Backbone as JSON Lines, residues from 0, in Angstrom:
{"i":0,"aa":"M","n":[15.7,-47.25,-0.57],"ca":[16.0,-46.62,0.71],"c":[15.3,-45.26,0.75]}
{"i":1,"aa":"S","n":[14.49,-45.02,1.77],"ca":[13.76,-43.77,1.86],"c":[14.59,-42.73,2.6]}
{"i":2,"aa":"P","n":[14.39,-41.43,2.27],"ca":[15.14,-40.38,2.97],"c":[14.7,-40.3,4.42]}
{"i":3,"aa":"E","n":[15.62,-39.89,5.25],"ca":[15.31,-39.78,6.67],"c":[14.47,-38.53,6.92]}
{"i":4,"aa":"A","n":[13.57,-38.64,7.86],"ca":[12.74,-37.49,8.25],"c":[13.58,-36.52,9.05]}
{"i":5,"aa":"P","n":[13.3,-35.22,8.95],"ca":[14.05,-34.25,9.74],"c":[13.77,-34.45,11.22]}
{"i":6,"aa":"T","n":[14.72,-34.1,12.03],"ca":[14.56,-34.21,13.47],"c":[14.87,-32.87,14.11]}
{"i":7,"aa":"G","n":[14.57,-32.74,15.38],"ca":[14.88,-31.53,16.11],"c":[13.91,-30.42,15.79]}
{"i":8,"aa":"A","n":[14.39,-29.16,15.86],"ca":[13.52,-27.99,15.67],"c":[12.93,-27.93,14.28]}
{"i":9,"aa":"A","n":[13.59,-28.52,13.3],"ca":[13.1,-28.45,11.92],"c":[12.02,-29.49,11.64]}
{"i":10,"aa":"A","n":[11.81,-30.41,12.52],"ca":[10.82,-31.47,12.29],"c":[9.41,-30.91,12.38]}
{"i":11,"aa":"T","n":[8.53,-31.4,11.55],"ca":[7.12,-31.04,11.6],"c":[6.35,-32.27,12.01]}
{"i":12,"aa":"I","n":[5.57,-32.13,13.04],"ca":[4.79,-33.26,13.54],"c":[3.36,-33.08,13.06]}
{"i":13,"aa":"P","n":[2.85,-33.99,12.22],"ca":[1.48,-33.85,11.75],"c":[0.49,-34.04,12.88]}
{"i":14,"aa":"A","n":[-0.69,-33.48,12.69],"ca":[-1.75,-33.65,13.67],"c":[-2.13,-35.13,13.75]}
{"i":15,"aa":"A","n":[-2.71,-35.54,14.87],"ca":[-3.05,-36.94,15.09],"c":[-4.03,-37.47,14.05]}
{"i":16,"aa":"N","n":[-4.9,-36.61,13.53],"ca":[-5.89,-37.07,12.55],"c":[-5.33,-37.08,11.13]}
{"i":17,"aa":"G","n":[-4.05,-36.78,10.96],"ca":[-3.43,-36.81,9.65],"c":[-3.46,-35.47,8.92]}
{"i":18,"aa":"D","n":[-4.22,-34.5,9.45],"ca":[-4.24,-33.18,8.84],"c":[-2.91,-32.48,9.08]}
{"i":19,"aa":"P","n":[-2.54,-31.55,8.2],"ca":[-1.3,-30.8,8.45],"c":[-1.47,-29.92,9.68]}
{"i":20,"aa":"P","n":[-0.36,-29.53,10.3],"ca":[-0.46,-28.66,11.47],"c":[-1.12,-27.34,11.08]}
{"i":21,"aa":"P","n":[-1.8,-26.67,12.0],"ca":[-2.46,-25.42,11.67],"c":[-1.43,-24.35,11.3]}
{"i":22,"aa":"R","n":[-1.82,-23.49,10.35],"ca":[-0.94,-22.38,9.97],"c":[-1.07,-21.3,11.01]}
{"i":23,"aa":"T","n":[0.03,-20.65,11.31],"ca":[-0.03,-19.51,12.21],"c":[0.16,-18.22,11.45]}
{"i":24,"aa":"A","n":[0.72,-18.28,10.25],"ca":[0.92,-17.08,9.46],"c":[-0.25,-16.87,8.53]}
{"i":25,"aa":"V","n":[-0.45,-15.63,8.12],"ca":[-1.49,-15.33,7.14],"c":[-1.04,-15.9,5.81]}
{"i":26,"aa":"H","n":[-1.93,-16.64,5.16],"ca":[-1.58,-17.26,3.88],"c":[-2.58,-16.82,2.83]}
{"i":27,"aa":"H","n":[-2.09,-16.3,1.76],"ca":[-2.92,-15.92,0.64],"c":[-2.33,-16.6,-0.58]}
{"i":28,"aa":"P","n":[-3.05,-17.51,-1.24],"ca":[-2.47,-18.32,-2.31],"c":[-1.81,-17.51,-3.42]}
{"i":29,"aa":"E","n":[-2.41,-16.41,-3.83],"ca":[-1.82,-15.63,-4.91],"c":[-0.52,-14.96,-4.47]}
{"i":30,"aa":"I","n":[-0.42,-14.64,-3.2],"ca":[0.77,-13.99,-2.69],"c":[1.89,-15.0,-2.52]}
{"i":31,"aa":"H","n":[1.57,-16.17,-1.99],"ca":[2.59,-17.16,-1.68],"c":[2.93,-18.07,-2.86]}
{"i":32,"aa":"N","n":[2.27,-17.89,-3.97],"ca":[2.61,-18.6,-5.2],"c":[2.87,-17.55,-6.27]}
{"i":33,"aa":"P","n":[4.06,-16.92,-6.22],"ca":[4.31,-15.76,-7.06],"c":[4.15,-16.01,-8.54]}
{"i":34,"aa":"G","n":[4.18,-17.24,-9.02],"ca":[4.02,-17.49,-10.44],"c":[2.59,-17.39,-10.92]}
{"i":35,"aa":"T","n":[1.61,-17.3,-10.01],"ca":[0.22,-17.33,-10.43],"c":[-0.21,-16.04,-11.12]}
{"i":36,"aa":"F","n":[0.21,-14.9,-10.65],"ca":[-0.05,-13.64,-11.32],"c":[0.8,-12.56,-10.68]}
{"i":37,"aa":"M","n":[0.91,-11.43,-11.35],"ca":[1.68,-10.31,-10.8],"c":[0.68,-9.34,-10.17]}
{"i":38,"aa":"A","n":[0.52,-9.45,-8.87],"ca":[-0.42,-8.58,-8.18],"c":[0.22,-7.21,-7.97]}
{"i":39,"aa":"E","n":[-0.61,-6.2,-8.02],"ca":[-0.07,-4.88,-7.75],"c":[0.09,-4.72,-6.24]}
{"i":40,"aa":"P","n":[1.04,-3.9,-5.82],"ca":[1.32,-3.77,-4.38],"c":[0.1,-3.43,-3.54]}
{"i":41,"aa":"T","n":[-0.76,-2.55,-4.04],"ca":[-1.93,-2.16,-3.25],"c":[-2.78,-3.37,-2.9]}
{"i":42,"aa":"Q","n":[-3.05,-4.2,-3.88],"ca":[-3.89,-5.38,-3.66],"c":[-3.26,-6.33,-2.66]}
{"i":43,"aa":"V","n":[-1.98,-6.6,-2.8],"ca":[-1.29,-7.51,-1.9],"c":[-1.28,-6.96,-0.48]}
{"i":44,"aa":"I","n":[-0.95,-5.69,-0.34],"ca":[-0.86,-5.07,0.99],"c":[-2.22,-5.08,1.68]}
{"i":45,"aa":"V","n":[-3.27,-4.71,0.97],"ca":[-4.62,-4.7,1.56],"c":[-5.03,-6.11,1.97]}
{"i":46,"aa":"E","n":[-4.76,-7.1,1.14],"ca":[-5.12,-8.49,1.49],"c":[-4.34,-8.97,2.71]}
{"i":47,"aa":"L","n":[-3.07,-8.64,2.79],"ca":[-2.28,-9.03,3.96],"c":[-2.84,-8.4,5.23]}
{"i":48,"aa":"I","n":[-3.13,-7.11,5.17],"ca":[-3.65,-6.41,6.35],"c":[-5.02,-6.95,6.74]}
{"i":49,"aa":"K","n":[-5.89,-7.15,5.76],"ca":[-7.22,-7.71,6.07],"c":[-7.08,-9.08,6.73]}
{"i":50,"aa":"G","n":[-6.18,-9.9,6.23],"ca":[-5.97,-11.22,6.81],"c":[-5.53,-11.15,8.27]}
{"i":51,"aa":"L","n":[-4.63,-10.22,8.57],"ca":[-4.17,-10.06,9.95],"c":[-5.32,-9.62,10.86]}
{"i":52,"aa":"I","n":[-6.12,-8.68,10.4],"ca":[-7.23,-8.17,11.21],"c":[-8.3,-9.25,11.4]}
{"i":53,"aa":"E","n":[-8.62,-9.98,10.34],"ca":[-9.62,-11.05,10.45],"c":[-9.15,-12.16,11.37]}
{"i":54,"aa":"R","n":[-7.86,-12.47,11.33],"ca":[-7.35,-13.56,12.16],"c":[-7.49,-13.26,13.65]}
{"i":55,"aa":"R","n":[-7.43,-12.0,14.02],"ca":[-7.6,-11.67,15.44],"c":[-9.07,-11.57,15.82]}
{"i":56,"aa":"G","n":[-9.97,-11.82,14.84],"ca":[-11.39,-11.87,15.13],"c":[-12.13,-10.58,14.9]}
{"i":57,"aa":"D","n":[-11.49,-9.59,14.3],"ca":[-12.14,-8.31,14.03],"c":[-12.58,-8.22,12.58]}
{"i":58,"aa":"E","n":[-13.55,-7.4,12.34],"ca":[-14.0,-7.1,10.98],"c":[-13.09,-5.99,10.44]}
{"i":59,"aa":"P","n":[-12.43,-6.22,9.31],"ca":[-11.54,-5.18,8.78],"c":[-12.32,-3.93,8.37]}
{"i":60,"aa":"P","n":[-11.8,-2.76,8.73],"ca":[-12.44,-1.53,8.27],"c":[-12.11,-1.3,6.8]}
{"i":61,"aa":"E","n":[-12.67,-0.27,6.22],"ca":[-12.28,0.11,4.86],"c":[-10.81,0.53,4.92]}
{"i":62,"aa":"I","n":[-10.0,-0.03,4.05],"ca":[-8.58,0.28,4.04],"c":[-8.31,1.18,2.84]}
{"i":63,"aa":"T","n":[-7.85,2.39,3.14],"ca":[-7.55,3.39,2.11],"c":[-6.09,3.78,2.2]}
{"i":64,"aa":"P","n":[-5.58,4.51,1.22],"ca":[-4.19,4.96,1.31],"c":[-3.94,5.83,2.55]}
{"i":65,"aa":"E","n":[-4.97,6.49,3.03],"ca":[-4.82,7.35,4.2],"c":[-4.91,6.59,5.52]}
{"i":66,"aa":"S","n":[-5.29,5.31,5.48],"ca":[-5.41,4.52,6.72],"c":[-4.06,4.46,7.42]}
{"i":67,"aa":"R","n":[-4.07,4.85,8.69],"ca":[-2.85,4.78,9.49],"c":[-2.7,3.36,10.02]}
{"i":68,"aa":"I","n":[-1.53,2.79,9.79],"ca":[-1.3,1.38,10.08],"c":[-1.48,1.07,11.56]}
{"i":69,"aa":"A","n":[-0.95,1.9,12.43],"ca":[-1.08,1.64,13.87],"c":[-2.38,2.21,14.43]}
{"i":70,"aa":"A","n":[-2.67,3.47,14.14],"ca":[-3.8,4.15,14.78],"c":[-5.15,3.69,14.24]}
{"i":71,"aa":"D","n":[-5.3,3.61,12.92],"ca":[-6.6,3.26,12.34],"c":[-6.82,1.75,12.23]}
{"i":72,"aa":"L","n":[-5.77,1.03,11.86],"ca":[-5.9,-0.42,11.64],"c":[-5.51,-1.21,12.88]}
{"i":73,"aa":"D","n":[-4.91,-0.55,13.84],"ca":[-4.59,-1.13,15.15],"c":[-3.69,-2.37,15.05]}
{"i":74,"aa":"L","n":[-2.74,-2.37,14.11],"ca":[-1.8,-3.49,14.02],"c":[-0.79,-3.37,15.15]}
{"i":75,"aa":"D","n":[-0.61,-4.44,15.91],"ca":[0.37,-4.42,16.99],"c":[1.74,-4.84,16.46]}
{"i":76,"aa":"S","n":[2.73,-4.89,17.33],"ca":[4.1,-5.18,16.88],"c":[4.24,-6.57,16.26]}
{"i":77,"aa":"L","n":[3.53,-7.55,16.79],"ca":[3.58,-8.9,16.21],"c":[2.95,-8.91,14.82]}
{"i":78,"aa":"E","n":[1.82,-8.22,14.68],"ca":[1.17,-8.14,13.37],"c":[2.03,-7.39,12.36]}
{"i":79,"aa":"L","n":[2.75,-6.36,12.82],"ca":[3.67,-5.66,11.92],"c":[4.8,-6.59,11.48]}
{"i":80,"aa":"A","n":[5.29,-7.42,12.38],"ca":[6.33,-8.39,12.02],"c":[5.79,-9.38,10.99]}
{"i":81,"aa":"E","n":[4.55,-9.82,11.17],"ca":[3.93,-10.73,10.2],"c":[3.67,-10.04,8.87]}
{"i":82,"aa":"L","n":[3.28,-8.78,8.91],"ca":[3.11,-8.01,7.68],"c":[4.45,-7.9,6.95]}
{"i":83,"aa":"S","n":[5.5,-7.62,7.69],"ca":[6.84,-7.54,7.12],"c":[7.23,-8.84,6.43]}
{"i":84,"aa":"A","n":[6.97,-9.97,7.09],"ca":[7.28,-11.29,6.5],"c":[6.44,-11.54,5.25]}
{"i":85,"aa":"G","n":[5.17,-11.17,5.28],"ca":[4.31,-11.34,4.12],"c":[4.77,-10.5,2.94]}
{"i":86,"aa":"L","n":[5.21,-9.27,3.22],"ca":[5.73,-8.41,2.16],"c":[7.01,-8.97,1.58]}
{"i":87,"aa":"E","n":[7.85,-9.51,2.44],"ca":[9.09,-10.14,1.98],"c":[8.77,-11.34,1.08]}
{"i":88,"aa":"D","n":[7.79,-12.14,1.47],"ca":[7.37,-13.29,0.66],"c":[6.84,-12.84,-0.7]}
{"i":89,"aa":"A","n":[6.04,-11.78,-0.7],"ca":[5.38,-11.34,-1.92],"c":[6.31,-10.58,-2.87]}
{"i":90,"aa":"F","n":[7.2,-9.76,-2.31],"ca":[7.99,-8.85,-3.14],"c":[9.5,-9.05,-3.04]}
{"i":91,"aa":"G","n":[9.94,-9.88,-2.11],"ca":[11.38,-10.09,-1.95],"c":[12.08,-9.0,-1.15]}
{"i":92,"aa":"R","n":[11.3,-8.07,-0.64],"ca":[11.85,-6.99,0.2],"c":[10.71,-6.36,0.98]}
{"i":93,"aa":"D","n":[11.06,-5.61,2.01],"ca":[10.04,-4.89,2.75],"c":[10.68,-3.7,3.46]}
{"i":94,"aa":"P","n":[9.92,-2.65,3.71],"ca":[10.51,-1.45,4.3],"c":[10.97,-1.65,5.75]}
{"i":95,"aa":"Y","n":[10.28,-2.48,6.49],"ca":[10.6,-2.65,7.91],"c":[12.0,-3.2,8.12]}
{"i":96,"aa":"S","n":[12.42,-4.14,7.28],"ca":[13.76,-4.7,7.44],"c":[14.85,-3.71,7.04]}
{"i":97,"aa":"E","n":[14.45,-2.64,6.35],"ca":[15.4,-1.59,5.97],"c":[15.34,-0.41,6.94]}
{"i":98,"aa":"G","n":[14.58,-0.56,8.01],"ca":[14.49,0.49,9.01],"c":[13.5,1.59,8.67]}
{"i":99,"aa":"I","n":[12.69,1.38,7.64],"ca":[11.67,2.35,7.24],"c":[10.35,1.91,7.87]}
{"i":100,"aa":"V","n":[9.68,2.81,8.56],"ca":[8.42,2.47,9.21],"c":[7.32,3.36,8.63]}
{"i":101,"aa":"P","n":[6.61,2.87,7.61],"ca":[5.53,3.66,7.01],"c":[4.42,3.9,8.02]}
{"i":102,"aa":"A","n":[3.87,5.11,8.01],"ca":[2.78,5.43,8.92],"c":[1.42,5.08,8.33]}
{"i":103,"aa":"T","n":[1.3,5.14,7.0],"ca":[0.01,4.9,6.35],"c":[0.14,3.79,5.31]}
{"i":104,"aa":"V","n":[-1.0,3.27,4.89],"ca":[-1.03,2.27,3.83],"c":[-0.45,2.87,2.55]}
{"i":105,"aa":"G","n":[-0.77,4.13,2.27],"ca":[-0.26,4.8,1.09],"c":[1.26,4.87,1.08]}
{"i":106,"aa":"E","n":[1.88,5.15,2.23],"ca":[3.33,5.18,2.33],"c":[3.91,3.78,2.07]}
{"i":107,"aa":"L","n":[3.23,2.77,2.55],"ca":[3.67,1.4,2.35],"c":[3.58,1.03,0.86]}
{"i":108,"aa":"V","n":[2.5,1.4,0.2],"ca":[2.34,1.13,-1.23],"c":[3.42,1.9,-2.01]}
{"i":109,"aa":"A","n":[3.67,3.15,-1.63],"ca":[4.66,3.97,-2.33],"c":[6.06,3.36,-2.27]}
{"i":110,"aa":"Y","n":[6.36,2.66,-1.2],"ca":[7.67,2.0,-1.08],"c":[7.88,1.0,-2.22]}
{"i":111,"aa":"F","n":[6.81,0.34,-2.64],"ca":[6.92,-0.67,-3.7],"c":[6.63,-0.09,-5.08]}
{"i":112,"aa":"G","n":[6.2,1.19,-5.14],"ca":[5.84,1.8,-6.41],"c":[6.96,2.29,-7.22]}
């Protein structure tokens, strides 16, 4: 007897060609497979931010500790929510869910330091 497939909102409908549905979140294998290595916060944060910027079709600028998350990197509220989710996936916590809103990449790294 095979298990029943999920139904309703939890159901996933594969694409007609058999490929999995497209991902909407930024996915980085090392981040989403925490057993592969222990990445330092700076590396994870920079990769998450670069992924968000590239996904919107822009070339990521140089990301430094002084880079301002909103002003220099131009992350909008949806991208900040996705960054928050990525940080939660990578580290099990994130500043945004605690009501802390870092202004710079350096402040974000310091939260995990």
